[in-house]
Tab-separated table of C-alpha atoms in Angstrom:
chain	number	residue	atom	x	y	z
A	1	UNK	CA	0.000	0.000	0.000
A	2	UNK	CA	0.897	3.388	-1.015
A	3	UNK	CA	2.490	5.454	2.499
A	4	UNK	CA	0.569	8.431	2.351
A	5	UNK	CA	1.634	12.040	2.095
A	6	UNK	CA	3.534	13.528	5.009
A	7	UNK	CA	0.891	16.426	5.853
A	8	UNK	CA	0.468	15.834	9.393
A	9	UNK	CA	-2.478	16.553	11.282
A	10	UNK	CA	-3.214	19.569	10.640
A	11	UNK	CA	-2.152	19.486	6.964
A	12	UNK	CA	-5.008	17.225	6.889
A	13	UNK	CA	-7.653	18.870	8.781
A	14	UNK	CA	-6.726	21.560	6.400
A	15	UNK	CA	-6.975	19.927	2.876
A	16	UNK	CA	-10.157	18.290	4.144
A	17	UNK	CA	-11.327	21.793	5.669
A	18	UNK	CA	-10.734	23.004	1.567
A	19	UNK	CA	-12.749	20.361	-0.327
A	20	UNK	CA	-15.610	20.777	2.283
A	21	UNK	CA	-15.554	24.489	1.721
A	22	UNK	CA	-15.635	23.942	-2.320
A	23	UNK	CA	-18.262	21.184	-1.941
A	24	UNK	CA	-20.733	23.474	0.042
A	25	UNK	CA	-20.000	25.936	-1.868
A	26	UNK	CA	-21.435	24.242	-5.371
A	27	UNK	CA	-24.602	23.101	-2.757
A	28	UNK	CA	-25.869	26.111	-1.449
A	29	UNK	CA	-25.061	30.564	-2.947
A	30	UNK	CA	-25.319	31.120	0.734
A	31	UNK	CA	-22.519	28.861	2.140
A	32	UNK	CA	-18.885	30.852	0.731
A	33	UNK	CA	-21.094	34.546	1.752
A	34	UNK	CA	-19.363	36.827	4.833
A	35	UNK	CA	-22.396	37.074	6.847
A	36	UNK	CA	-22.864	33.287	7.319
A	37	UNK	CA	-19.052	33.306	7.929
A	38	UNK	CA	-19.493	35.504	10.646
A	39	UNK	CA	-22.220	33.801	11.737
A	40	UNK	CA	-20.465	31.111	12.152
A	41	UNK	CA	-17.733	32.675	14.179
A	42	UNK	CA	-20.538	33.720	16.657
A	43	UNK	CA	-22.745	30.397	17.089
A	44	UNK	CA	-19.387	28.373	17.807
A	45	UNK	CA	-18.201	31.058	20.118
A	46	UNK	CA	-18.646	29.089	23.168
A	47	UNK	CA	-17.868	26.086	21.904
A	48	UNK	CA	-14.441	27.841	21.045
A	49	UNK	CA	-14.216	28.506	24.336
A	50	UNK	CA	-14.460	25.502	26.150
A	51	UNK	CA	-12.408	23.543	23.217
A	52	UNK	CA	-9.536	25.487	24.369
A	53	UNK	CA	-9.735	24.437	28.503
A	54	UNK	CA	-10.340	21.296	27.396
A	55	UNK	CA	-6.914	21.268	24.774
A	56	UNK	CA	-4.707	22.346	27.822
A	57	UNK	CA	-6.442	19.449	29.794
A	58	UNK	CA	-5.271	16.959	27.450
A	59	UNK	CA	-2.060	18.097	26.418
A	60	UNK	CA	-1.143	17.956	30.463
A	61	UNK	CA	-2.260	14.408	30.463
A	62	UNK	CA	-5.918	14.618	31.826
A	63	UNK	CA	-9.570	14.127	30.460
A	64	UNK	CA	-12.681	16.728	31.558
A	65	UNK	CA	-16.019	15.645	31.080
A	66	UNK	CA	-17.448	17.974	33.512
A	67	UNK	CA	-17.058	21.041	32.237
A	68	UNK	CA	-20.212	21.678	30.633
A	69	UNK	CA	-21.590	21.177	34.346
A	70	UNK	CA	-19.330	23.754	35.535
A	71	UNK	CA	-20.447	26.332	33.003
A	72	UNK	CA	-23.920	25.564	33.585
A	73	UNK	CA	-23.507	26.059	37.526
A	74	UNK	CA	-20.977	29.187	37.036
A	75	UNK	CA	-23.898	30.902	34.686
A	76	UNK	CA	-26.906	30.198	36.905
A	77	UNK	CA	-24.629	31.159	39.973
A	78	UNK	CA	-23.752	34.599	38.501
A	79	UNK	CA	-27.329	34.970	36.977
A	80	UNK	CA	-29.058	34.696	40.369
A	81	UNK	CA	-26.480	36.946	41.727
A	82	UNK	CA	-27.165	39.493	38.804
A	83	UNK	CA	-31.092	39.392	38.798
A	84	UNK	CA	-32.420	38.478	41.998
A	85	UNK	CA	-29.679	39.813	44.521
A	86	UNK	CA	-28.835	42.773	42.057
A	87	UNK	CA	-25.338	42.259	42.013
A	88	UNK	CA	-23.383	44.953	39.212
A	89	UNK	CA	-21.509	43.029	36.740
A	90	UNK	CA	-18.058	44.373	38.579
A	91	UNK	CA	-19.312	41.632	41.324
A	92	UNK	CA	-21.159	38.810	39.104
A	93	UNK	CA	-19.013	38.325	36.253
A	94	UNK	CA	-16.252	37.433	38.815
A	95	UNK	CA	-18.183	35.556	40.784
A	96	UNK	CA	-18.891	33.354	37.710
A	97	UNK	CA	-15.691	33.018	37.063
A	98	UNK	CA	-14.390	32.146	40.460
A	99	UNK	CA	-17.186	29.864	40.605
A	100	UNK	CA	-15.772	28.210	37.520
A	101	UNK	CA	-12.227	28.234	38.537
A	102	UNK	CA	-13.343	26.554	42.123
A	103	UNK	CA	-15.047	23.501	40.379
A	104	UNK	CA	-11.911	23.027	37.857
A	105	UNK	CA	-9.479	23.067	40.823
A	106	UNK	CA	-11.581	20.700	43.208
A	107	UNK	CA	-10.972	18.004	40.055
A	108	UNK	CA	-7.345	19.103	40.319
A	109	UNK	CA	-7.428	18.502	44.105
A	110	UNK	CA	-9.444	14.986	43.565
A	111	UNK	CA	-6.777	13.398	40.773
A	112	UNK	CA	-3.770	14.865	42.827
A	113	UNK	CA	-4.228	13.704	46.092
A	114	UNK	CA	-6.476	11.123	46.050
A	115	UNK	CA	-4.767	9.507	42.626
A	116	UNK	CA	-7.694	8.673	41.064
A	117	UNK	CA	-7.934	8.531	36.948
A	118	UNK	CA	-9.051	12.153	35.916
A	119	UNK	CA	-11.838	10.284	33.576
A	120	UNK	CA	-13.371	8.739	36.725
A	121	UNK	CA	-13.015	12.044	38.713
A	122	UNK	CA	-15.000	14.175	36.085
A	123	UNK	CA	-17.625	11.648	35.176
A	124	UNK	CA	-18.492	12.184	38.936
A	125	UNK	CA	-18.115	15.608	39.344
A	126	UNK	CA	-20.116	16.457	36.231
A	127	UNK	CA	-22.569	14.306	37.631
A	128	UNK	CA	-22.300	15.631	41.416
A	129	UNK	CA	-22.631	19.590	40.029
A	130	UNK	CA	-25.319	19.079	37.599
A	131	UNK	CA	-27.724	17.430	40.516
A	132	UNK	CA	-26.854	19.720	42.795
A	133	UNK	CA	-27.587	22.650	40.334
A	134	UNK	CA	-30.911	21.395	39.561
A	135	UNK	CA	-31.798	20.320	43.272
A	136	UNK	CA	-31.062	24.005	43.934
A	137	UNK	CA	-33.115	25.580	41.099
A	138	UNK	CA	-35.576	23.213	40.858
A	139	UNK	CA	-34.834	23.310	37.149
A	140	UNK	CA	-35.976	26.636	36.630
A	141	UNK	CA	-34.112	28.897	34.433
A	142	UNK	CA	-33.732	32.965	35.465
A	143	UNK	CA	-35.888	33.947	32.308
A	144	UNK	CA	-34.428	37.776	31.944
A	145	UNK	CA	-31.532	38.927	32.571
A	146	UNK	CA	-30.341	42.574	33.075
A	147	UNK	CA	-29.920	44.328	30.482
A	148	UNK	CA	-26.086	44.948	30.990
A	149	UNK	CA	-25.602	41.294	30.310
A	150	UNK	CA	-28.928	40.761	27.565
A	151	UNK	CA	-27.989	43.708	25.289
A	152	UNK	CA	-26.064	42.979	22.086
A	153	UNK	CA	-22.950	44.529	22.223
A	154	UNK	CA	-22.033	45.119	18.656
A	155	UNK	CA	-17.916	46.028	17.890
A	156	UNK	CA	-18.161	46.671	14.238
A	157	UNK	CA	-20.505	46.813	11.776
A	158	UNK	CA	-20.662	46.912	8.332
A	159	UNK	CA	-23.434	45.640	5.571
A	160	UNK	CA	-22.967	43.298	3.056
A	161	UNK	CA	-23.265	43.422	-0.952
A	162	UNK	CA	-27.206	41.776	-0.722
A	163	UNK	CA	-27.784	44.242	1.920
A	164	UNK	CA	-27.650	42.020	5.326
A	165	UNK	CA	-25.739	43.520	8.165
A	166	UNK	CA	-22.584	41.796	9.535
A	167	UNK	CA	-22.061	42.610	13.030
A	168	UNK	CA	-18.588	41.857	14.940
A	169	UNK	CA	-20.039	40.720	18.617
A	170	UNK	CA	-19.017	40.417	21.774
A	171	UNK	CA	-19.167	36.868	21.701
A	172	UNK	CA	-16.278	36.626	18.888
A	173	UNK	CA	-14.508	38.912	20.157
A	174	UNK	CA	-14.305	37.003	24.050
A	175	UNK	CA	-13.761	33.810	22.126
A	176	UNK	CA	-10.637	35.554	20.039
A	177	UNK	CA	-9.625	36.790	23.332
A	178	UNK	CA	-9.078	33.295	24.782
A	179	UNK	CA	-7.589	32.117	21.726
A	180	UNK	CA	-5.018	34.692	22.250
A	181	UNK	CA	-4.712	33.998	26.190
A	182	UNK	CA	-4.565	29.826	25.473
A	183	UNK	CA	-1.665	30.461	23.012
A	184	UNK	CA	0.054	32.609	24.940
A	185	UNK	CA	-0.321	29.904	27.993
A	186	UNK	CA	1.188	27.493	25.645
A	187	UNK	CA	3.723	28.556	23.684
A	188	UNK	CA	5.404	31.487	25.462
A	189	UNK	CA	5.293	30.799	29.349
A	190	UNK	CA	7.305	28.169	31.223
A	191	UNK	CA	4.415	27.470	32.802
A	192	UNK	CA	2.714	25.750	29.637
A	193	UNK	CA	6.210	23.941	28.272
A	194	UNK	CA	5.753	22.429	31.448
A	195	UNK	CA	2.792	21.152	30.951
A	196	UNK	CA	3.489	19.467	27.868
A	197	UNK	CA	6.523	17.946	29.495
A	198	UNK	CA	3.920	16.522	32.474
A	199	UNK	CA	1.524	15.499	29.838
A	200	UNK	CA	4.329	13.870	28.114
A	201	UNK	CA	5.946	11.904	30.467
A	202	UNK	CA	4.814	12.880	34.203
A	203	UNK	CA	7.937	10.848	35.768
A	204	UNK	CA	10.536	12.523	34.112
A	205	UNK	CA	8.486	15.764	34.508
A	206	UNK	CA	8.846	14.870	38.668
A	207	UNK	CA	12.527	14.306	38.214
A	208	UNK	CA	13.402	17.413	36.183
A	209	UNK	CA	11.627	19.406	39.457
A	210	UNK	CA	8.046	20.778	38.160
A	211	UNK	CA	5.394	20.668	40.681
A	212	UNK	CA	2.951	17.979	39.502
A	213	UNK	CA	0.193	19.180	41.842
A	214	UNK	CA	0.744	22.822	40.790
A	215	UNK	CA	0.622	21.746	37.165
A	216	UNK	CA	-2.895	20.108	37.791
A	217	UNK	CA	-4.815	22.944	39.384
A	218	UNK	CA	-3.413	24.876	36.089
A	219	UNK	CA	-4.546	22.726	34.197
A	220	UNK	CA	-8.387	21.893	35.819
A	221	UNK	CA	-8.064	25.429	36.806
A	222	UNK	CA	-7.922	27.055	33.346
A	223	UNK	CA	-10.817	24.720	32.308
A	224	UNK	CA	-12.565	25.724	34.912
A	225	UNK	CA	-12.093	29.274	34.111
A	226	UNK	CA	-13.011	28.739	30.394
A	227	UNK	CA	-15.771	27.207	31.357
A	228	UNK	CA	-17.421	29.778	33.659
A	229	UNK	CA	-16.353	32.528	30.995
A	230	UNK	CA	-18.493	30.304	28.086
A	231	UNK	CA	-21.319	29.984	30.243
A	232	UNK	CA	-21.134	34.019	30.804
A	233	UNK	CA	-21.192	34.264	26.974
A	234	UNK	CA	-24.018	31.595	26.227
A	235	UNK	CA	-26.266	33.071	28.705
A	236	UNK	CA	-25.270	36.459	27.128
A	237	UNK	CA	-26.153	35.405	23.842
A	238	UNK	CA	-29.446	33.831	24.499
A	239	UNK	CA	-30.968	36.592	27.073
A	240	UNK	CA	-31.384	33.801	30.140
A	241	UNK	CA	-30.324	31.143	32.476
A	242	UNK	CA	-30.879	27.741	31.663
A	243	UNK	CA	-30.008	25.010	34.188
A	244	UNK	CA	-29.356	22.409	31.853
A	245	UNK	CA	-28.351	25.124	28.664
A	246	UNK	CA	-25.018	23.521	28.664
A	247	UNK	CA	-25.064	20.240	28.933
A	248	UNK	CA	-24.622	17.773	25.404
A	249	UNK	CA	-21.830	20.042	24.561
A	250	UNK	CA	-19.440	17.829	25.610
A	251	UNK	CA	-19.017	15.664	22.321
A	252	UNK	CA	-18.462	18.662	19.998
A	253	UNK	CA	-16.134	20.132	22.362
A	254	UNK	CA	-14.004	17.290	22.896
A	255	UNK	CA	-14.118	16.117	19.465
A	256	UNK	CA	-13.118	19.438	18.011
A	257	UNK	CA	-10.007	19.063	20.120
A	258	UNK	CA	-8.828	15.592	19.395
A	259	UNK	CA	-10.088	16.092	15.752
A	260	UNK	CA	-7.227	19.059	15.833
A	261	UNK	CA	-4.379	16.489	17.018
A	262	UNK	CA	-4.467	16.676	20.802
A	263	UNK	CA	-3.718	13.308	21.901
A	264	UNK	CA	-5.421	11.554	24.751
A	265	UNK	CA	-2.320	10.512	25.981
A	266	UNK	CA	-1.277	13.977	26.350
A	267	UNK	CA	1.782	16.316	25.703
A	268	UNK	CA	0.829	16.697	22.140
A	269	UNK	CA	-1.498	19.094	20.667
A	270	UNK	CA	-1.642	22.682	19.707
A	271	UNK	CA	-4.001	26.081	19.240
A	272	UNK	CA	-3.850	26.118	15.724
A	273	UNK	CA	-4.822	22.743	15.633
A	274	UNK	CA	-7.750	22.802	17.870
A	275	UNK	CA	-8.747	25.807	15.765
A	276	UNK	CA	-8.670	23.844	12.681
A	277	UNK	CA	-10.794	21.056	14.312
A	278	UNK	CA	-13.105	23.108	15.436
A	279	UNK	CA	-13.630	25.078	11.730
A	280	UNK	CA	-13.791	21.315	10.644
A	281	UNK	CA	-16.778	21.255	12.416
A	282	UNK	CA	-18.488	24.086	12.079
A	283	UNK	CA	-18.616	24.490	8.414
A	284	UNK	CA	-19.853	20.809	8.693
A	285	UNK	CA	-22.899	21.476	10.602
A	286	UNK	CA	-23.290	24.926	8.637
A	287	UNK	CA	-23.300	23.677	5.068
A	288	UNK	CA	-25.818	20.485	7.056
A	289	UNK	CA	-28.253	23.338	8.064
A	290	UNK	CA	-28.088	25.040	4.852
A	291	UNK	CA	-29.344	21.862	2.895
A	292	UNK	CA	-31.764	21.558	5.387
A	293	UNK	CA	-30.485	18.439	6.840
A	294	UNK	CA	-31.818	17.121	10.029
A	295	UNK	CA	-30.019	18.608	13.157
A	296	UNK	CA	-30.410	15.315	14.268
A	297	UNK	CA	-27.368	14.122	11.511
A	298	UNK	CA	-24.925	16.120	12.761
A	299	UNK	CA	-23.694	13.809	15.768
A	300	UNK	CA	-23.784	10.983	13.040
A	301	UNK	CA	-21.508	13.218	11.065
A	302	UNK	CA	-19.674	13.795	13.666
A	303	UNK	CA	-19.061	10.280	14.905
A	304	UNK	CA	-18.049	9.133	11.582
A	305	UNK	CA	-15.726	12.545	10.773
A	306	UNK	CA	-13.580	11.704	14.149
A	307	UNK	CA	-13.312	8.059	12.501
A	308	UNK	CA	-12.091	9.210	9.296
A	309	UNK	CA	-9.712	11.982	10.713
A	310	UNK	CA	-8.086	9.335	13.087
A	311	UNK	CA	-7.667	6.627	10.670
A	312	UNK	CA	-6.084	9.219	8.252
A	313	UNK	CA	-3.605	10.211	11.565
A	314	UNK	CA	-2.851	6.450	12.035
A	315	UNK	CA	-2.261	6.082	8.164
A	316	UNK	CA	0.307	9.095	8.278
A	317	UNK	CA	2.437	8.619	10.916
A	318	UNK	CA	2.829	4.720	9.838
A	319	UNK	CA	6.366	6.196	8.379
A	320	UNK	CA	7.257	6.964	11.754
A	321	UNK	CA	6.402	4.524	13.104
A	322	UNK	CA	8.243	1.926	11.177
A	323	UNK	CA	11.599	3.858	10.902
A	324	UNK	CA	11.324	3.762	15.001
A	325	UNK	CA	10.645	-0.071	14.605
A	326	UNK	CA	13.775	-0.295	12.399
A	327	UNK	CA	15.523	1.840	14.826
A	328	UNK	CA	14.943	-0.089	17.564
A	329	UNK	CA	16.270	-3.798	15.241
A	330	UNK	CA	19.355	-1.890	14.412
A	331	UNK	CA	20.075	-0.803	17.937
A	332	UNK	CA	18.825	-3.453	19.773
């Protein structure tokens, strides 16, 4: 069998990114248009935003399922604050995202000290702060908000050649912000080459001196953070509280990560990549809607896409693999 063409992982998510984009285009005028491009930006906002706690998770070694629990609790938390105590957003938006942060380091604290498999850990938590939230609310949502948080807050504007507005948001422009903030994290502190060095191999990452248990509450922490600031965003975006807004994200989230070549055995991965993954995605489910498709086919599409894009990985890095096979025969 042929070996296939060296692109990597994200040379692949972006070839396949380029024939989507020309097939939807042929399908539907309305696909390759900037408004629906900036709609797009907007409706996978939060989705951007979680994708990227969840990246830094995986690349230090971990798994978060319980994240779209946090955001859910972190919203309604700072909602009820907001609108019936009357708290200015100076006070609520922090307290949603302390709220956030507090969840994502009580997973830390759980895997660290009581060495138990982060996978295990979240699947509990996730489980423990959705009942809680709903035994508190009673599964009510908080159905106005005030208007400092409801209002549209519109950056730039501008109108389109068939005359529909296209409106920069606050929404793209928090999930651009964290983009910047999550690369930043990454690629230019100690802080996150560390992290990849713990996610890589967490015994030599013990011997070389980094503080494992410091490196885990960064880790949940920043999830944790992401995930209160998304569920500040979705509630901002939809005008209300929802108890149980947030939850089913977690398959897009996580998929848009791994799709974008952060491994589950962590130390690998990167921003650009989860970007691409999560594009991937998006223009999916976009060009789905457009055709009218059932929103019922996109987790279909999405099952089989993460298929696909792994066995296309696995196919690539066979080269690799084999010269380290050789390697070892020579050497050993």
């Amino acid at each position: 069998m042929p070996e296939m063409p060296r692109l990597g992982t994200e040379g692949w998510l972006f070839v396949v990114i380029l024939l989507l984009g020309a097939v939807w285009s042929l399908l539907t005028p309305w696909f390759l248009t900037l408004p629906n491009a900036v709609d797009i930006l907007e409706t996978w906002s939060v989705t951007t935003i979680l994708a990227l706690g969840v990246f830094v998770v995986l690349v230090a070694g971990g798994i978060d399922i319980s994240f779209a629990a946090t955001a859910s609790v972190a919203q309604y938390a700072a909602a009820w604050a907001a609108q019936n105590a009357g708290w200015p957003p100076a006070l609520a938006i922090p307290l949603g995202l302390v709220v956030g942060v507090a969840l994502g380091c009580l997973n830390a604290a759980l895997i660290h000290y009581l060495n138990i498999t982060s996978i295990i850990v979240t699947i509990a938590t996730q489980s423990l702060y959705f009942a809680l939230l709903m035994w508190w609310t009673g599964g009510k949502l908080i159905p106005v908000l005030p208007d400092w948080w409801s209002d549209r807050i519109v950056f730039f504007q501008t109108e389109a050649a068939d005359g529909s507005l296209v409106r920069i948001t606050l929404p793209i422009v928090v999930a651009a912000t964290a983009v910047l903030v999550t690369w930043t994290l990454m690629t230019r502190l100690s802080a996150g080459r560390q992290l990849y060095c713990m996610g890589g191999n967490p015994e030599a990452a013990r011997r070389l001196g980094i503080d494992i248990a410091r490196m885990h509450f960064l880790a949940y922490g920043f999830l944790g953070l992401m995930a209160g600031l998304a569920g500040l965003v979705q509630a901002h975006r939809v005008g209300q509280s929802v108890p149980n807004a947030m939850v089913g994200q977690e398959l897009n989230v996580v998929a848009a990560a791994v799709l974008g070549g952060a491994s589950l055995n962590g130390g690998i991965g990167t921003v650009r990549g989860v970007l691409l993954g999560l594009l991937l995605l998006a223009i999916l489910q976009n060009g789905l809607n457009l055709l009218g498709w059932s929103s019922y086919f996109f987790p279909i599409v999405i099952g089989l896409v993460i298929l696909v894009s792994t066995s296309i990985t696995g196919l690539a890095g066979r080269p690799g693999r084999r010269r380290a096979r050789a390697g070892e025969v020579v050497h050993g």
